[in-house]
Short mmCIF file of C-alpha atoms in Angstrom, two decimals:
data_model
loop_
_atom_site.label_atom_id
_atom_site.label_comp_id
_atom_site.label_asym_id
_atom_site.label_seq_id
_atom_site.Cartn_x
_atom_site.Cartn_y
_atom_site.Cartn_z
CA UNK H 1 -26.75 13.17 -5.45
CA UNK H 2 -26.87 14.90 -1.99
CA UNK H 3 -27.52 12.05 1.30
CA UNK H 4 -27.64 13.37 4.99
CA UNK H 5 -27.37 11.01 7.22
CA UNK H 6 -29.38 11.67 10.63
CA UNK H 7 -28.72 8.06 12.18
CA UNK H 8 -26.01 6.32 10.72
CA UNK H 9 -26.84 2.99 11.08
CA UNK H 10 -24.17 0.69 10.00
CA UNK H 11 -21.35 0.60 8.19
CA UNK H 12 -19.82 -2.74 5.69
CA UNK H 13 -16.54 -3.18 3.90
CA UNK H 14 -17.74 -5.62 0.90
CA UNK H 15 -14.29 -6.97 -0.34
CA UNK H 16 -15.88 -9.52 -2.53
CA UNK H 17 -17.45 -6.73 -4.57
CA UNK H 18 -14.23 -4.80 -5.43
CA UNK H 19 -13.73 -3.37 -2.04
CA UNK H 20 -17.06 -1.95 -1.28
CA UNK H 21 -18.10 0.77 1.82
CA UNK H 22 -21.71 -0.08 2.50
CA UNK H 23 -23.41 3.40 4.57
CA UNK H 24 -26.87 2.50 6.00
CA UNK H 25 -28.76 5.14 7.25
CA UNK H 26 -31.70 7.24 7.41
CA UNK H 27 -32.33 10.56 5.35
CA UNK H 28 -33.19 13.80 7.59
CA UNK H 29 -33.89 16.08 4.24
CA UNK H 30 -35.89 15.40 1.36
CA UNK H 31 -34.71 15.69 -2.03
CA UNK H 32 -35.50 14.56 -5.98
CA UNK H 33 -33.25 11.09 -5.54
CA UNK H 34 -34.67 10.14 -1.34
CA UNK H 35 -37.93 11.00 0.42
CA UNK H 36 -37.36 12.08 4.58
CA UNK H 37 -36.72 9.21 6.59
CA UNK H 38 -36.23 6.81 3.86
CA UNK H 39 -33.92 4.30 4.90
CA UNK H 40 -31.01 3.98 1.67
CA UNK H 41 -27.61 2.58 1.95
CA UNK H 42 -24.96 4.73 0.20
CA UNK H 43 -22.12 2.41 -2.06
CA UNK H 44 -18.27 3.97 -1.57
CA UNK H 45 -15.64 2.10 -3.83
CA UNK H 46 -12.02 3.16 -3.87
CA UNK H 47 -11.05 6.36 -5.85
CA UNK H 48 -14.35 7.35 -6.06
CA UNK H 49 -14.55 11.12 -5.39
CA UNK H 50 -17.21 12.12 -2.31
CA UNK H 51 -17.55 15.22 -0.42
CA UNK H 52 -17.70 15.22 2.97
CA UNK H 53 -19.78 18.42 4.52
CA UNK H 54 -20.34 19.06 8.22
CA UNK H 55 -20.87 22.23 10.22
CA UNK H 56 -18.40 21.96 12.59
CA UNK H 57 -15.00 19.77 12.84
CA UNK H 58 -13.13 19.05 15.57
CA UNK H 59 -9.88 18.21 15.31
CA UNK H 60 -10.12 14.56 16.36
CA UNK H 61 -12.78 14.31 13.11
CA UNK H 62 -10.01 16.28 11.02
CA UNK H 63 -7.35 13.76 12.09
CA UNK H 64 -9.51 11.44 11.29
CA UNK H 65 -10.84 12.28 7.16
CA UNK H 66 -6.42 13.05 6.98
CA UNK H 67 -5.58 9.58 8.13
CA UNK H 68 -8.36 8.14 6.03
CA UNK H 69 -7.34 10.37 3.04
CA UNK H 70 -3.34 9.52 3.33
CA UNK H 71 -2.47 5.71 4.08
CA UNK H 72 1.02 6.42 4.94
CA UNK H 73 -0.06 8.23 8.09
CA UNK H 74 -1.65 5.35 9.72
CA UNK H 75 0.53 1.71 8.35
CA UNK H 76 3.12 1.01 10.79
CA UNK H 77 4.12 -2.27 8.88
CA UNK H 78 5.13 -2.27 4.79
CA UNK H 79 5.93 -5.31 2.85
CA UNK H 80 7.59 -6.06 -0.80
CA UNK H 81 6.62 -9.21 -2.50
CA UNK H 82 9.12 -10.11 -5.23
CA UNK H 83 10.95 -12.43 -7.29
CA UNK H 84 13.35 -12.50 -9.87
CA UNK H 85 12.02 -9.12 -12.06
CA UNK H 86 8.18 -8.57 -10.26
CA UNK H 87 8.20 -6.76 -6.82
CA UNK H 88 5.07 -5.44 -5.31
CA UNK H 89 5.54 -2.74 -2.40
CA UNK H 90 2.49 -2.72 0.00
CA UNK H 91 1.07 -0.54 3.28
CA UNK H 92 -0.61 -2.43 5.43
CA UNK H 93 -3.17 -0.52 7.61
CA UNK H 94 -4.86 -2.20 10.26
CA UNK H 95 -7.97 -2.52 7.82
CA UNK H 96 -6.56 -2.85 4.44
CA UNK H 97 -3.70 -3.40 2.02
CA UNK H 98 -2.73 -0.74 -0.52
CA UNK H 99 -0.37 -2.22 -3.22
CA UNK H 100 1.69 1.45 -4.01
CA UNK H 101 4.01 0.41 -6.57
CA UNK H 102 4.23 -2.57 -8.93
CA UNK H 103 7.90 -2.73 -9.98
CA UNK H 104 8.32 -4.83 -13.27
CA UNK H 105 11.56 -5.14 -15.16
CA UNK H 106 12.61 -8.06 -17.89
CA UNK H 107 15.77 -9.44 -16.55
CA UNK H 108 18.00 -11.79 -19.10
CA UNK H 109 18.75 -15.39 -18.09
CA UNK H 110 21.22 -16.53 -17.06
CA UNK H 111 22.64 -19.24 -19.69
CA UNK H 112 25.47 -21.66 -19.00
CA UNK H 113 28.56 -21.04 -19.88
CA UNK H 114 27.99 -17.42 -20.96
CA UNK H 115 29.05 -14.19 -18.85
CA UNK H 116 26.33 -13.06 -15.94
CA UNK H 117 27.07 -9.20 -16.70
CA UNK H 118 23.76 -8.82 -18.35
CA UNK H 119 21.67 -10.57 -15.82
CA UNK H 120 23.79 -8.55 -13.03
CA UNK H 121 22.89 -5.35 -14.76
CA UNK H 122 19.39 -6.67 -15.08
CA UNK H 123 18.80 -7.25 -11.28
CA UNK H 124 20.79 -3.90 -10.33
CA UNK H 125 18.56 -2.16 -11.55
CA UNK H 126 15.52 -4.35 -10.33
CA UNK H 127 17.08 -3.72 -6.76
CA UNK H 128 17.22 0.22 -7.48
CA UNK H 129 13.54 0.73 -8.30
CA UNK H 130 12.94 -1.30 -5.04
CA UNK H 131 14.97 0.83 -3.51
CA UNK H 132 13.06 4.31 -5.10
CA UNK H 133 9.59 2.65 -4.27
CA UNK H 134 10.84 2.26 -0.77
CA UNK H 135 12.11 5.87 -0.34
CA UNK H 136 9.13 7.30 -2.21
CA UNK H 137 6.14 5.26 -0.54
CA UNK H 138 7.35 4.01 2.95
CA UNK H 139 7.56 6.61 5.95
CA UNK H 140 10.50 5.47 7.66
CA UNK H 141 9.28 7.38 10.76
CA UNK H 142 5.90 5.42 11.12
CA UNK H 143 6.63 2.11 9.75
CA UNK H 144 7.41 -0.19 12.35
CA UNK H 145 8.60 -3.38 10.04
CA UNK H 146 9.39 -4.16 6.66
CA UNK H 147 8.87 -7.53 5.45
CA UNK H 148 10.75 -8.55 2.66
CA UNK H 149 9.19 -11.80 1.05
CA UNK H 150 10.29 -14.24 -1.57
CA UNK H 151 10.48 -17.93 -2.67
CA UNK H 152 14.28 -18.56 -3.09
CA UNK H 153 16.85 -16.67 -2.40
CA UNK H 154 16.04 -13.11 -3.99
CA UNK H 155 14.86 -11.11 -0.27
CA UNK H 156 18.32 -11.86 1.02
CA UNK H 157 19.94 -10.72 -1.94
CA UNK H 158 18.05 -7.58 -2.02
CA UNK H 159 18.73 -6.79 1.57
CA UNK H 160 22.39 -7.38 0.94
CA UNK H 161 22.25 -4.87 -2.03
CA UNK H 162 20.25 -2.26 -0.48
CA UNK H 163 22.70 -1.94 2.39
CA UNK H 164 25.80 -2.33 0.21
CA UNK H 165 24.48 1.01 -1.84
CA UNK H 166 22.76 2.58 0.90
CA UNK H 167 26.42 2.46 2.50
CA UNK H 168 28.12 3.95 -0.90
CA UNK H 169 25.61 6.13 -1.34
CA UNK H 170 25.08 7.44 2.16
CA UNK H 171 21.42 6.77 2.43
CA UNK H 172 20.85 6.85 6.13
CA UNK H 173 17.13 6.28 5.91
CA UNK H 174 18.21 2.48 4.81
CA UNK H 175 20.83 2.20 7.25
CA UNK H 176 18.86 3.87 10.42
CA UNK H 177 15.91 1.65 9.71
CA UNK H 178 18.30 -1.69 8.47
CA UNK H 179 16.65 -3.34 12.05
CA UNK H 180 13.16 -3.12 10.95
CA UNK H 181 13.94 -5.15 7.84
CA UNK H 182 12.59 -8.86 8.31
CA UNK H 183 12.94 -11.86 6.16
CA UNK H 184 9.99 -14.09 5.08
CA UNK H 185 9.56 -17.26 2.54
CA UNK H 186 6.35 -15.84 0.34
CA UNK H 187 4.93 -17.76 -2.76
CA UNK H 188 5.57 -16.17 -6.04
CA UNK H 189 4.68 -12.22 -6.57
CA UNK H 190 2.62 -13.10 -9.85
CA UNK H 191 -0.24 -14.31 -7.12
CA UNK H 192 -0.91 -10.60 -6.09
CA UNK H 193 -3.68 -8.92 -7.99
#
């Protein structure tokens, strides 16, 4: 179905509705689906494929689709929302949140009297895929803060870890960004959708 907008006339992010672009406007050529100068609103949900045509772009309407098309270009504050074997790492745009990786591991209890090496092997390797969401999804360059949110204890022990490794393992990107790091109290990760 082909629309072409003439007067855009408004423009509504529905988030009760699944997270919803409303497009108002009026049609300035006639085809099978709307009559000329019927007023229609056009429905946009996310990763639903749309062209985009337009005679002529100028490069602050190029910048402007790329930014739209690539979140990472435009959220200058990331957050992970964890506990004990659920972390969610998020963008956070000055008009939405985009949850990029769900990290989800089974980590063994620990039991009393019993040794803690499998737990300890269990949350080393929760605190690496952290770690690989982080490198993969954040741009270190952009982002201005990380939060790191948890009930308990677990944000300060993954900050400890991450710069323990990062130091063994010589990843700068941790250690020339350890200031944006900040520490927050959350409720439980399971609450995210």
């Amino acid at each position: 179905m082909t629309y072409i907008f003439h007067s855009h006339t408004s423009t509504e992010l529905n988030t009760a509705q699944g997270s919803v672009l409303h497009l108002k406007g009026r049609n300035v050529e006639e085809n099978q689906f709307v009559k000329m100068g019927a007023y229609h609103t056009l429905d946009l949900t996310i990763d639903q494929k749309f062209t985009i045509t337009k005679s002529e772009w100028d490069s602050v309407a190029v910048m402007l689709v790329e930014q739209a098309a690539d979140p990472t270009q435009q959220a200058d504050l990331a957050a992970v929302i964890m506990h004990e074997g659920l972390a969610y790492v998020c963008l956070i745009t000055s008009t939405t949140t985009i949850v990029r990786a769900k990290i989800e591991m089974n980590i063994p209890r620990k039991r009393p009297g019993l040794p803690t090496a499998q737990h300890d092997k269990g949350v080393t390797r929760f605190f690496d895929q952290i770690m690989q969401a982080l490198e993969r999804h954040i741009r270190f360059d952009i982002v201005k803060c990380i939060i790191l949110a948890s009930p308990g204890f677990v944000r300060e022990q993954f900050l400890e870890y991450m710069l323990q490794t990062a130091t063994k393992q010589e990843k700068r990107v941790f250690l020339e960004n350890k200031g944006k790091f900040v520490l927050v109290h959350s409720c439980p990760a399971t609450s995210m959708p």
